[in-house]
Coordinates of N, CA, C and O in Angstrom, one line a residue:
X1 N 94.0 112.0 55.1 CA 94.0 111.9 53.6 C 94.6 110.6 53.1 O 94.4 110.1 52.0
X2 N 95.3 110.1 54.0 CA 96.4 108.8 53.7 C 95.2 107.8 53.9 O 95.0 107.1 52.8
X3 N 94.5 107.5 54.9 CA 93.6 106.3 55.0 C 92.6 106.4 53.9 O 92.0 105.3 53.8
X4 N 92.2 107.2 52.9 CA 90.8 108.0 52.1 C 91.7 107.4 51.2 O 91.3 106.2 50.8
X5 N 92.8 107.9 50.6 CA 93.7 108.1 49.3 C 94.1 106.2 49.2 O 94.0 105.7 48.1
X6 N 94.4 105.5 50.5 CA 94.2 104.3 50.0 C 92.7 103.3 50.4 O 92.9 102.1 50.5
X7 N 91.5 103.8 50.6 CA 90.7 103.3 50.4 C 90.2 103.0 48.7 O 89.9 102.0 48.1
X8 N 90.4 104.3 48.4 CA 90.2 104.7 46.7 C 91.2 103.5 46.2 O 90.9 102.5 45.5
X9 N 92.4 103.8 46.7 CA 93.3 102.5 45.7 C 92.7 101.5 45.2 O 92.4 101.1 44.1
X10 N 92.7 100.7 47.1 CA 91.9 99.4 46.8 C 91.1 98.9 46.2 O 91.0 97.7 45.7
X11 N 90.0 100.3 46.0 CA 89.1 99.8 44.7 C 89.3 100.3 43.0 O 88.5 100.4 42.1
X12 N 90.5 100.5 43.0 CA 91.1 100.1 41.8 C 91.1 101.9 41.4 O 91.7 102.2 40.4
X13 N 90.6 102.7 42.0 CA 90.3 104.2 41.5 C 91.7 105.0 41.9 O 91.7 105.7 42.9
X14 N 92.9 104.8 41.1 CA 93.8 105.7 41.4 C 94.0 106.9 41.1 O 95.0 107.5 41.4
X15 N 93.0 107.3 40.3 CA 93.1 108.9 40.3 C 92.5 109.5 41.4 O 93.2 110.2 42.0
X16 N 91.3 109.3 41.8 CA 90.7 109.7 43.0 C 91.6 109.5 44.1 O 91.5 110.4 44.9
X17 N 92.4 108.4 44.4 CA 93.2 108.2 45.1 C 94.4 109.7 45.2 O 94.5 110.5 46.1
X18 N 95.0 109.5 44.1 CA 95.9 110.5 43.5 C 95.3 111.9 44.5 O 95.5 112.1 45.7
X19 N 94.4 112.6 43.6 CA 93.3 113.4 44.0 C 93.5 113.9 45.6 O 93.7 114.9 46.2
X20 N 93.1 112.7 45.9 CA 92.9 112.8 47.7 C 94.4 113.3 48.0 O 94.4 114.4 48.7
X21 N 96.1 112.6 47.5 CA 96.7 112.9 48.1 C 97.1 114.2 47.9 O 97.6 114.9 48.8
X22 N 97.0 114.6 46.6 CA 96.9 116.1 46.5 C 96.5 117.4 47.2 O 97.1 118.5 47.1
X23 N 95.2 117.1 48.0 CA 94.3 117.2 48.9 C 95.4 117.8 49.9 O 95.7 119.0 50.1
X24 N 96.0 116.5 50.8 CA 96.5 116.3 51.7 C 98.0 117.0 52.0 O 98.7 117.3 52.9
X25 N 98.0 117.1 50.4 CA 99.9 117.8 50.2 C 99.7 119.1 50.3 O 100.6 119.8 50.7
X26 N 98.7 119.7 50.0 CA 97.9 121.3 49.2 C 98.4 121.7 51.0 O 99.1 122.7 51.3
X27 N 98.0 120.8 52.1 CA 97.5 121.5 53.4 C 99.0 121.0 54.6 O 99.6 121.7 55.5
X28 N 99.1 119.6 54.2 CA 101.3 119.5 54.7 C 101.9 119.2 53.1 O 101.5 118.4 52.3
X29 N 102.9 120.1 52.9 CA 103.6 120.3 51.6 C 105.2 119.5 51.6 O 105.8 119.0 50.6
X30 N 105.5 119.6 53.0 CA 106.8 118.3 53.5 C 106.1 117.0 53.8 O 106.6 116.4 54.8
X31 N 105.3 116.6 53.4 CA 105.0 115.2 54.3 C 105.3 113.9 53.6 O 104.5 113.4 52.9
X32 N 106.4 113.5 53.6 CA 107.4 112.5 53.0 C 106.2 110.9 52.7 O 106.2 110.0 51.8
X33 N 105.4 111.2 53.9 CA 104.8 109.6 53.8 C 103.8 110.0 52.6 O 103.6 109.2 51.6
X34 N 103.1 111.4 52.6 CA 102.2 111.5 51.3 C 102.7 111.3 50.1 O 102.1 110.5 49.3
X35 N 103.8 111.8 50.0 CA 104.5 112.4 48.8 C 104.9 110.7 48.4 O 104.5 110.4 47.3
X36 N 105.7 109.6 49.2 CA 105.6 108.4 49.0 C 104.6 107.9 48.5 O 104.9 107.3 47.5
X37 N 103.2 107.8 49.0 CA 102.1 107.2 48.5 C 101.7 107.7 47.8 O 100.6 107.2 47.6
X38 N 102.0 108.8 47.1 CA 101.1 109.2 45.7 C 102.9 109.2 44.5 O 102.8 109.8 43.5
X39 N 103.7 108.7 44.8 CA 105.1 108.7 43.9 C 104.7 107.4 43.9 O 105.5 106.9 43.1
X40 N 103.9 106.3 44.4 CA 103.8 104.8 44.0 C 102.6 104.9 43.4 O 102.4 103.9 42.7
X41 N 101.9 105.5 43.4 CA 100.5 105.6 42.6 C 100.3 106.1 40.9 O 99.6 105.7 40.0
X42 N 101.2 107.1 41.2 CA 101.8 107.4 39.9 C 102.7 106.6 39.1 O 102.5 106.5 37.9
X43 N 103.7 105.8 39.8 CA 104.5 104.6 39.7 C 103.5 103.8 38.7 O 103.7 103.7 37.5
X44 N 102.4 103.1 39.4 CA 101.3 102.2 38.8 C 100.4 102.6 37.9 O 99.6 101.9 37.3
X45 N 100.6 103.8 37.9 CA 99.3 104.4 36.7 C 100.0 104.8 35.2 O 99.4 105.4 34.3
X46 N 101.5 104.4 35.4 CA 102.3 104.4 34.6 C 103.2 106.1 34.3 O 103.6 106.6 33.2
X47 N 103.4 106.6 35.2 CA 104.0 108.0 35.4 C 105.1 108.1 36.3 O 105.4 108.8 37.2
X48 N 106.2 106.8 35.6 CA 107.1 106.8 36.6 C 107.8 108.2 36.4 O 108.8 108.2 37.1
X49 N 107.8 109.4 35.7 CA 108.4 110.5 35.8 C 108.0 111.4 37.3 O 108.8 111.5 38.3
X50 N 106.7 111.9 37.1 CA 106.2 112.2 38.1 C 106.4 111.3 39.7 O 106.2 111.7 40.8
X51 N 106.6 110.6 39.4 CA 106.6 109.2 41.0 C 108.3 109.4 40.9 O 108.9 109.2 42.0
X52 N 108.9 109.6 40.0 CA 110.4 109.8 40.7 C 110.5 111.5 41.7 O 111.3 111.8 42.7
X53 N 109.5 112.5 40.9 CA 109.7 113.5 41.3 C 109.0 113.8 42.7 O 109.3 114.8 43.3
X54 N 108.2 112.9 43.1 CA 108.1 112.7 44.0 C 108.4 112.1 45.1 O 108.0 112.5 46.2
X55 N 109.6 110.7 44.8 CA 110.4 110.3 45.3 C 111.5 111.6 45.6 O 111.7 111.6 46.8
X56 N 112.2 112.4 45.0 CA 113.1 113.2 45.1 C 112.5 114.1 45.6 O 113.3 115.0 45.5
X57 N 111.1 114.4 46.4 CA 111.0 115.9 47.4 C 110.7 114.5 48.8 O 111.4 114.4 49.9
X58 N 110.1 114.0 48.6 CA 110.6 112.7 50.1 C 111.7 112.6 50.4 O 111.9 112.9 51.6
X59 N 112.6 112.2 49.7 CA 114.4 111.9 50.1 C 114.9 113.3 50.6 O 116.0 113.2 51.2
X60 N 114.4 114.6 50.3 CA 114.5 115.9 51.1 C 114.6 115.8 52.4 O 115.3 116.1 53.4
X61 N 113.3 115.2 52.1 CA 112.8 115.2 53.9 C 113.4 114.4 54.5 O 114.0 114.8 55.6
X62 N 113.5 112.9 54.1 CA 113.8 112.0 54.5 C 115.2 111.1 54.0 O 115.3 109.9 53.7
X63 N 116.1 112.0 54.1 CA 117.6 111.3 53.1 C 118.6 109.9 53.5 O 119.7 109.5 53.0
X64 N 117.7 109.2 54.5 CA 118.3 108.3 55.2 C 117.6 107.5 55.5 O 117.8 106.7 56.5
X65 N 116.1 107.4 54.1 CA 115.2 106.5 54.2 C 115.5 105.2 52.8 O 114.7 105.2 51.8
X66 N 116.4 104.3 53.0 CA 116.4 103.5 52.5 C 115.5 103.1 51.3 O 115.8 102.9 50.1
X67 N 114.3 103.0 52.0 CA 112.8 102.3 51.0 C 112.9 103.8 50.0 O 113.0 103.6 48.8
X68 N 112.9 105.1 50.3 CA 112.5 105.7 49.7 C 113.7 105.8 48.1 O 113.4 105.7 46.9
X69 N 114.8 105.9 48.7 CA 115.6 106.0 47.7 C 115.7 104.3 46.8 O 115.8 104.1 45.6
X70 N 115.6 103.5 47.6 CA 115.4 101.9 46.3 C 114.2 102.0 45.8 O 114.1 101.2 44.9
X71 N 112.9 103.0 46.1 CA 111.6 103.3 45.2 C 112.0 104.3 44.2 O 111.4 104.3 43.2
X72 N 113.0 105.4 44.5 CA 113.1 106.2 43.1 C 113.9 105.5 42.5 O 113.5 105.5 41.3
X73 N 115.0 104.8 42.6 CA 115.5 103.7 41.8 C 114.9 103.0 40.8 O 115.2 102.9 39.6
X74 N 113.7 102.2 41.5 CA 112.4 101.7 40.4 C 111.9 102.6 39.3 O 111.7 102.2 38.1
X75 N 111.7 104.1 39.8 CA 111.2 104.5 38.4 C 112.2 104.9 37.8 O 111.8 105.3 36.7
X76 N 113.7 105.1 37.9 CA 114.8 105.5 37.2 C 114.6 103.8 36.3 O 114.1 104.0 35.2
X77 N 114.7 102.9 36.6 CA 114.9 101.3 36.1 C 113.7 101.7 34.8 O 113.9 101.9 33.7
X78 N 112.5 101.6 35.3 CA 111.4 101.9 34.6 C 111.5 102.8 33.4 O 111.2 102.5 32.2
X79 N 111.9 103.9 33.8 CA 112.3 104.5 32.6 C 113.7 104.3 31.8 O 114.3 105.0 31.1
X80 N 113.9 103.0 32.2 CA 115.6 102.9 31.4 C 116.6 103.4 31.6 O 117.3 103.4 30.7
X81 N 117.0 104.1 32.7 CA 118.4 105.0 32.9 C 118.8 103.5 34.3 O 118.4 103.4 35.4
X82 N 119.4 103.0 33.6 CA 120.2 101.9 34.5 C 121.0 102.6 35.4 O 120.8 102.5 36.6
X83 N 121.8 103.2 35.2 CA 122.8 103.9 36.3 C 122.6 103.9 36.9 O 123.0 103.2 37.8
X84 N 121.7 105.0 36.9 CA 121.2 106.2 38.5 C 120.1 105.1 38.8 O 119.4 105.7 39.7
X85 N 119.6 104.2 38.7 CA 118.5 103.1 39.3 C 120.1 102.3 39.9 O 120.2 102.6 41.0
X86 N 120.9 101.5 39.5 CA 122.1 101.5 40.0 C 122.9 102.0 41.2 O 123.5 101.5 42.1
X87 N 122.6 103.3 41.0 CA 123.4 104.5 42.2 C 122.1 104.7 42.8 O 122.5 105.6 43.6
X88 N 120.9 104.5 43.1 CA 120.0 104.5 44.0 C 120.1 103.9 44.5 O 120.2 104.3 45.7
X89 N 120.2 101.9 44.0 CA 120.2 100.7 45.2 C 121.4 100.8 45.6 O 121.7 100.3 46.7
X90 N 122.1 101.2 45.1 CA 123.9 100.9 45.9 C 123.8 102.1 47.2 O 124.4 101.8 48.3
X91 N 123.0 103.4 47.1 CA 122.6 104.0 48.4 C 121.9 103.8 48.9 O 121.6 104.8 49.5
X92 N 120.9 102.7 49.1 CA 119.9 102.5 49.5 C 121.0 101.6 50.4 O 121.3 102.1 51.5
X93 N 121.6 100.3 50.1 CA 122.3 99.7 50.7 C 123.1 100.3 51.4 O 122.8 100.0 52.6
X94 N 124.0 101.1 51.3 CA 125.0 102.1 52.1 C 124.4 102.4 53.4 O 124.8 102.1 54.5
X95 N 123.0 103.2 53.1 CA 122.1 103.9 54.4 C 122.0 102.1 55.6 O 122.3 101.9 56.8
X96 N 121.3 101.1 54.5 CA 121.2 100.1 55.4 C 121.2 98.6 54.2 O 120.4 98.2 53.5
X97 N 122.3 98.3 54.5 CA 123.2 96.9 53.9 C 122.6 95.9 53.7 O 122.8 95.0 52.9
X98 N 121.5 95.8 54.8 CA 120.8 94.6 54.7 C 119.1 94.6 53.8 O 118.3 93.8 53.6
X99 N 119.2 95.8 53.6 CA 117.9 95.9 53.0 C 117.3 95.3 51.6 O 117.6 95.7 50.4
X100 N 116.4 94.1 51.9 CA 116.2 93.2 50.7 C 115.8 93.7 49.6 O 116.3 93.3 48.6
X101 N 114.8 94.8 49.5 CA 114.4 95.2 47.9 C 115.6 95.7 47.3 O 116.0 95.3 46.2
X102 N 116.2 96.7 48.1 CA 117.6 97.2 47.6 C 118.7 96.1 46.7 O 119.1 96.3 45.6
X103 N 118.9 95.0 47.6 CA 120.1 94.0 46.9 C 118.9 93.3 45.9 O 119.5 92.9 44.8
X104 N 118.4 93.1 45.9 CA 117.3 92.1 45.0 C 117.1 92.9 43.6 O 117.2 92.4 42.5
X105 N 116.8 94.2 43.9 CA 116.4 95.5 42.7 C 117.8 95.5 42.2 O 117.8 95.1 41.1
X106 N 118.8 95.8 42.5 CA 120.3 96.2 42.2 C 120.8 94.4 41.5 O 121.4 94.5 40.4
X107 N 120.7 93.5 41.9 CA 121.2 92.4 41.8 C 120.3 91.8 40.6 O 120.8 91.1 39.7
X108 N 118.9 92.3 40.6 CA 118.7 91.7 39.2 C 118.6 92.7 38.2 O 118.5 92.4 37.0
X109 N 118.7 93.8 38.6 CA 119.2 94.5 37.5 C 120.5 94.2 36.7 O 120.5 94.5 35.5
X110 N 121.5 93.6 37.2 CA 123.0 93.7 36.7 C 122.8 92.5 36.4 O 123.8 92.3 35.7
X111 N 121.8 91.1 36.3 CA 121.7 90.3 35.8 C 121.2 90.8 34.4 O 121.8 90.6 33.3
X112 N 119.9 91.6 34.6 CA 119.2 91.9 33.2 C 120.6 92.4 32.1 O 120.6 92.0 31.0
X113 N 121.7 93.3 32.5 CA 122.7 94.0 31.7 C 123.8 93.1 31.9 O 124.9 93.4 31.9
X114 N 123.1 91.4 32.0 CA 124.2 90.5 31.7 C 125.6 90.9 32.6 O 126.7 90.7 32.0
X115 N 125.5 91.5 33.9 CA 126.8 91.3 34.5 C 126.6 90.4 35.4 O 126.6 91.1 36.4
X116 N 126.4 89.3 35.9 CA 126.3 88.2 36.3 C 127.3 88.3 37.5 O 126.8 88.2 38.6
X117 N 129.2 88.5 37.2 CA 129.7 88.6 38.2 C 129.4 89.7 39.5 O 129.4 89.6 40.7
X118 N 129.2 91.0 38.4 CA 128.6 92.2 39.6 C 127.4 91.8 40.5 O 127.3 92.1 41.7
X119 N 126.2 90.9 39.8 CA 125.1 90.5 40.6 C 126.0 89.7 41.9 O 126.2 90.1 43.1
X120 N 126.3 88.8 41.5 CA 126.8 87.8 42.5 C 127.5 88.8 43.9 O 127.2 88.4 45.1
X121 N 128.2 90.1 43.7 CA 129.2 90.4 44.5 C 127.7 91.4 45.0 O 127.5 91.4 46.2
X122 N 126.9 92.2 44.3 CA 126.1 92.4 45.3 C 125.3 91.9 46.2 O 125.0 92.6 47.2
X123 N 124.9 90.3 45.9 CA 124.7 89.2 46.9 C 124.6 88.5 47.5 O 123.8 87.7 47.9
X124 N 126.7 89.2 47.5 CA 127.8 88.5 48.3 C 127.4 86.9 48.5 O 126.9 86.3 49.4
X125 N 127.8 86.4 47.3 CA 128.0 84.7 46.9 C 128.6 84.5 45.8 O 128.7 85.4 44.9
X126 N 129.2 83.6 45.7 CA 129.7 82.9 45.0 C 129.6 83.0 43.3 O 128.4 82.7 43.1
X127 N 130.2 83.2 42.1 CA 130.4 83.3 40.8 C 131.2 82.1 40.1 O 132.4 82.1 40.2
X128 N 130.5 81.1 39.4 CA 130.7 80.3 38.4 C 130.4 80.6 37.1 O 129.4 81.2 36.8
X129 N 131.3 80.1 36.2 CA 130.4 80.3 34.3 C 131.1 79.1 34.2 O 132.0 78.7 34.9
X130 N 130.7 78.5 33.1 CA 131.3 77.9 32.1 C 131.8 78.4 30.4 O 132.2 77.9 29.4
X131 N 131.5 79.8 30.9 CA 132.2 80.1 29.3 C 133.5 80.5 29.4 O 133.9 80.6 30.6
X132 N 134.4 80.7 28.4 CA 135.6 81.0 28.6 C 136.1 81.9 27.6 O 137.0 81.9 26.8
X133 N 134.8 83.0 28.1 CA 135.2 84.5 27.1 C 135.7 85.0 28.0 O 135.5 85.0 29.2
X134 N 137.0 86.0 26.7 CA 138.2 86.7 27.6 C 137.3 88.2 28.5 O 137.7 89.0 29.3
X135 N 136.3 88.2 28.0 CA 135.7 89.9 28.8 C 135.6 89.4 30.0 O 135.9 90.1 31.0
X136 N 135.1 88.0 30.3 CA 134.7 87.8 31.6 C 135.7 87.7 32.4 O 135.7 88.1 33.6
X137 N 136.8 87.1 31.9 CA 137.6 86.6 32.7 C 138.0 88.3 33.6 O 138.0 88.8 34.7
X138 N 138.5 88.7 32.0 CA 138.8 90.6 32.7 C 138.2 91.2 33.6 O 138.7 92.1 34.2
X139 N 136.7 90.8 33.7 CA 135.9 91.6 34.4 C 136.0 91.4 35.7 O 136.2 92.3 36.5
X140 N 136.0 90.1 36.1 CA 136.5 89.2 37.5 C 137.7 89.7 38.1 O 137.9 89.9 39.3
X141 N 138.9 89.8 36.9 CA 139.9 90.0 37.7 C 140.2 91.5 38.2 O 141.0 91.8 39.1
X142 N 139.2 92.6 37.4 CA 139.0 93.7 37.8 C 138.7 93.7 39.1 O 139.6 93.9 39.9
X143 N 137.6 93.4 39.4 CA 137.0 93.0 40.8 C 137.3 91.9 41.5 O 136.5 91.3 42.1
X144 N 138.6 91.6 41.5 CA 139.2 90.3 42.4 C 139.2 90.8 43.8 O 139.0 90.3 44.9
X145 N 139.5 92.3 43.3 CA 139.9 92.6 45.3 C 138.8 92.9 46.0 O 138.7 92.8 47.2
X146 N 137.8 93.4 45.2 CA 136.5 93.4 45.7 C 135.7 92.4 46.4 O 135.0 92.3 47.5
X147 N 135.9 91.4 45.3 CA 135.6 90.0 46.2 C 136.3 89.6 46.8 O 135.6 89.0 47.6
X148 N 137.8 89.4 47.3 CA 138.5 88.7 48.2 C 138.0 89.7 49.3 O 138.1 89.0 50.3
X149 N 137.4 91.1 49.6 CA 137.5 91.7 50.7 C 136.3 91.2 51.1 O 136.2 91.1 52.4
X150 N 135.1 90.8 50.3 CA 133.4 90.6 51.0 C 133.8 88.7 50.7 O 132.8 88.0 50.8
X151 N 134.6 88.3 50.4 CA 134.9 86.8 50.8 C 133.8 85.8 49.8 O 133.3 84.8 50.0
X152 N 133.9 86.9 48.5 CA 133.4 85.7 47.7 C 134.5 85.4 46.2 O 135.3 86.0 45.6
X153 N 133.8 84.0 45.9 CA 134.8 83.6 44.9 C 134.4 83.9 43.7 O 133.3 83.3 43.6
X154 N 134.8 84.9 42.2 CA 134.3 84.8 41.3 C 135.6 84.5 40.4 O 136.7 85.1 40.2
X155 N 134.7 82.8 39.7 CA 135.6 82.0 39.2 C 134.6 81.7 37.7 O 133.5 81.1 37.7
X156 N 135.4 82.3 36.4 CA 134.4 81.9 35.2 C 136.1 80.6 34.7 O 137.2 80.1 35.0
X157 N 135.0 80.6 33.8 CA 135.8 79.5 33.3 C 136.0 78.1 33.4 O 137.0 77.5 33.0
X158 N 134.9 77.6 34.2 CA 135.0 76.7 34.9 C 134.3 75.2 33.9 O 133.9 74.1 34.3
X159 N 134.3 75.7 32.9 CA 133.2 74.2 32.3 C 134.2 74.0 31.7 O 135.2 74.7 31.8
X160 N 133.9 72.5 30.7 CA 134.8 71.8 30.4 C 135.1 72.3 28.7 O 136.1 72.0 27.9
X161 N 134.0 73.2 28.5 CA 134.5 73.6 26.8 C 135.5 74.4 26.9 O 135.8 74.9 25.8
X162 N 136.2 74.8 28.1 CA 137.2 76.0 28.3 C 138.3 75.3 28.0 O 139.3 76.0 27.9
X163 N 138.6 73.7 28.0 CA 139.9 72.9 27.8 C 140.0 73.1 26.3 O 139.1 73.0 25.5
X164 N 141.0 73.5 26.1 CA 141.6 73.5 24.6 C 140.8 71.9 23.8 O 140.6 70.8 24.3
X165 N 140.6 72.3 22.8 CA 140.3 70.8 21.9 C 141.4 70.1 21.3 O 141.1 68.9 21.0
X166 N 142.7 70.7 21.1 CA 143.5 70.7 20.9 C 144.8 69.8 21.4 O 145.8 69.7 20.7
X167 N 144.7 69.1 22.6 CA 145.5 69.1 23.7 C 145.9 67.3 23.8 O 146.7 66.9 24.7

């Protein structure tokens, strides 16, 4: 059903695709790789509800699959609930640390919600600003110990409009 379901893709037919995987689920009802490839199909045909709920009977089966949980993350992001697309890549990482969609998905997300120093510490580099607003400073120093433990520096305030004019 998997090789049929993505023949249909390729040619652009994702319902028939869909279809087929339905097929295939109707006859294995656990099969984590189906349930994956029709939760990304749905994903692209713009149903990221259904493609998370799909994502969430895979991670059943499979709870220590990295890809799977940084793909329900996507459609949590997609539909706007930052958090839990948040607490998906941060376990997707947990299961396995080095996994690039994971820090990349999680890291530009906290760019998009303007946290710039959180992106950085998720991948573990270095934080500069030049502004010298007091939130940031706070936010940094919240998370000082966090970065002194993964050995990055997050230093705002570093441009020159931050010198008093005054002086």
């Amino acid at each position: 059903h998997l090789g049929v379901a993505r023949r249909w893709a390729d040619r652009g037919r994702r319902a028939e695709a869909v279809a087929q995987l339905d097929r295939g689920l109707e006859r294995v009802p656990d099969d984590a790789t189906l349930l994956s490839a029709r939760a990304e199909l749905r994903l692209k045909m713009g149903d990221p509800e259904s493609a998370r709920l799909d994502y969430d009977a895979a991670i059943v089966l499979r709870p220590h699959d990295a890809a799977l949980v940084t793909n329900r993350g996507v459609t949590w992001q997609t539909q706007g609930v930052a958090d839990r697309a948040l607490a998906d890549y941060s376990r997707a990482l947990e299961l396995d640390a080095g996994f690039a969609p994971a820090l990349l998905n999680r890291a530009l997300l906290l760019l998009l919600q303007h946290r710039p120093a959180e992106a950085c510490l998720a991948k573990r580099v270095h934080y500069l600003d030049i502004t010298g607003e007091w939130p940031v400073f706070e936010a940094c120093h919240r998370r000082s110990q966090i970065a002194r433990d993964q050995g990055v520096v997050l230093m705002p305030g570093v441009g020159f409009d931050v010198v008093p004019s005054d002086c």
